[in-house]
Amino acid sequence: MTAFVVRRLFRLVVVCVGVSLVTFAILHASGDPVSLIMPEAPEADRAVLRQALGLHDPLIVQFARFVGRAAGGDFGNSFFHRTPAFGLVMERMPTTLTLTLLSMALAIVVALPVGIYGAVRRGRAVDQVATGAVFLGQSMPVFWTGIMLILLFSVQWRLLPVSGWDSWTSVVLPTLTLGAFTAPLLLRIVRSSMLEVIGLDYVRTARAKGVAEWLVIGRHALKNAALPLVTVTGLQFGLLLGGAVITETVFAIPGVGRLIVGAIRQLDFPVVQAGVFMLAMIVVSVNFTVDVLYVYLNPRIRLR
Amino acid sequence: MAVGSLPSATLAYADEVPRPATASRAWRKFARNPAALLGMLILLAVVGAAVAADWVAPHDPARQSLRRRFTPPVWAPGGSATYPLGTDQVGRDILSRIIHGARISLLVGVLAVVVSVLVGVTLGLVSGFVGGRLDTVIMTVVDITWSFPQLLLALAFVAALGPSLVTIVLVLGFTGWERYARVVRAEVLALREKDFIEAARAMGVGSARILLRHVLPNTFSSIVVLSTLQVAQAILQEAALSFLGVGSGRTYPTWGQMIALGRDFVSVAWWLATFPGLAILATVLAINLVGDRLRDALDPRT
């Protein structure tokens, strides 16, 4: 177990370096950062700035400096706001995480019972409708779902606000939108992992022993189906954050995603770097936790 | 599958692994499913529209007419049969723009997947066959690619490199290859020890030839299924990038960009965002239906 965690930790470090490398590359792929910071300055001033930013150093030195600073949360000042990019990102992080976790909760509340029921009554009406809904849900662009919800709930029925993040009413539509994006993914996993377990011998044994059906499903089967469920849910977290970025844009929610999209339009690269880096770090740590949890929770692997 | 054309492979194959579905058997299994056939029909219609956009579209997608702006669809009050799905804020015909938009969506979807397949399959083959340190390096890169929120990565790089069709294709291609590398590597590892590969090697066949003639054809059905489903994803991602304003440029209509415009006029004209979204939904759904059924049809175990 310890050896496994150490191996995983080592890989975590490697992945983090990789993430830094990609983030570092973003700025350099854009061409000359100096002309972005001071587009109309005379060449002499630019040279001074270039010297100050260390752009004359070899790339490897620049990269090492970038990693050193990023580890301490220093991504430089935003070109546009003139304040530390890291602060701008962290200010908005709680909003993005709230939106993501709320949608995840909504998706779980829908997907878990429907998926289990669909697996138990495979091929019946509920299962077929759910499978159809999964196909539909996975084929809908997130931003379009959001706009359609706005059309219905805000324009047609005037029940909920079109945008913002200031009252509980403004939270409803974004959560629904991102939830509708997440639920099909989860539903699919719940159904297939339950189906895999339900056919196994020990479930049949439990039934033969006369264990009540709801206990067989709720305790015996679900316990074993939960493992892949947790893993895959964790692995989908990156996808979910991507969805959050789009949802924030549709509903003008002041989160990290909208900040990044705005920063990209203004070519404000420190903010883009800080935002992309922090979101990637969240995904990386969620993946790591899920990996370790999987081994920890799975007695079959733990024993070895 | 192309296995039948490989004499050295077929002999050993019969008792090695479950016999892969032959093309005709796979097609019969595929065609038995009405949803997959419907998907196929929709897909053919979309491809046809994209190819023949210049002749099929009733109007020039770029022609503006301020007098006709915000014409509702034909069945709504004030609608006109000249513009079946209505017009946008500068009077351009929505239907024509959707038909032309199919070009970008399909082009980006297919080309991005071609890039992903080329990169992923090559790295997967090499990783699995060569093994050792190279394998570790490649699989670490796979891990890094996998840990990144794909959309964010694409967003940042399209912004940094400047939005263009080529950039989008490359960025989507280079962020989506890791699944092929994983699958192909796993299959190579499983196949590497099989007798027919051993036999080929004993006969003095070179590594490159073994990989291309004997290993690659066996990974074919997984690649077909994965790539079909990735086309659907790539279309959604291209639409998302266009929606976020880092699409393929402003000159040619794309579905995502049309929806972004529709967002701004959502309280004035519901049809602006609704119809391009339905076009995306129909196309992606069709591809998903076909891909899902392909997975079952090409699976030798069912």
Coordinates of N, CA, C and O in Angstrom, one line a residue, chain B residues 30 71 88 115 129 148 201 205 228 244 246 255 259 282 292:
Chain B
F30 N -25.7 -4.6 -37.3 CA -25.9 -3.2 -37.2 C -27.3 -2.8 -37.7 O -28.0 -2.0 -37.1
T71 N -37.0 38.0 -38.9 CA -38.2 37.4 -39.4 C -38.3 36.1 -38.7 O -37.4 35.3 -38.7
D88 N -31.7 36.3 -38.9 CA -31.1 36.8 -37.7 C -31.1 38.3 -37.6 O -31.9 38.9 -38.3
V115 N -6.2 13.4 -36.9 CA -5.0 13.7 -36.2 C -4.8 12.9 -35.0 O -3.8 12.3 -34.7
F129 N 4.8 -2.2 -28.2 CA 5.7 -3.1 -28.8 C 7.1 -3.0 -28.3 O 7.8 -3.9 -28.1
F148 N -5.6 17.0 -18.0 CA -6.0 18.4 -18.3 C -7.4 18.5 -18.7 O -7.9 17.6 -19.5
R201 N 7.3 -13.9 -36.3 CA 8.7 -13.5 -36.0 C 9.7 -14.6 -36.3 O 10.8 -14.3 -36.8
V205 N 9.9 -12.2 -40.1 CA 9.3 -11.0 -40.4 C 9.8 -9.9 -39.5 O 9.9 -10.0 -38.3
T228 N -15.4 7.0 -34.1 CA -16.8 7.5 -34.4 C -17.3 8.3 -33.3 O -17.8 9.5 -33.5
L244 N -17.6 30.2 -27.4 CA -16.8 31.1 -26.5 C -16.0 32.1 -27.3 O -15.3 32.9 -26.7
V246 N -13.7 31.7 -29.7 CA -12.4 31.4 -30.3 C -12.5 30.4 -31.4 O -11.7 29.4 -31.5
W255 N -22.1 26.6 -36.3 CA -23.2 26.4 -35.4 C -23.0 27.1 -34.1 O -23.9 27.8 -33.5
I259 N -25.2 30.2 -32.2 CA -25.8 30.1 -30.9 C -25.4 31.2 -30.0 O -26.2 31.8 -29.3
A282 N -29.0 16.9 -33.5 CA -29.3 15.9 -34.5 C -28.0 15.2 -35.0 O -27.9 14.0 -35.0
D292 N -22.5 3.8 -31.1 CA -22.8 2.8 -30.1 C -23.2 1.5 -30.6 O -22.8 0.4 -30.1

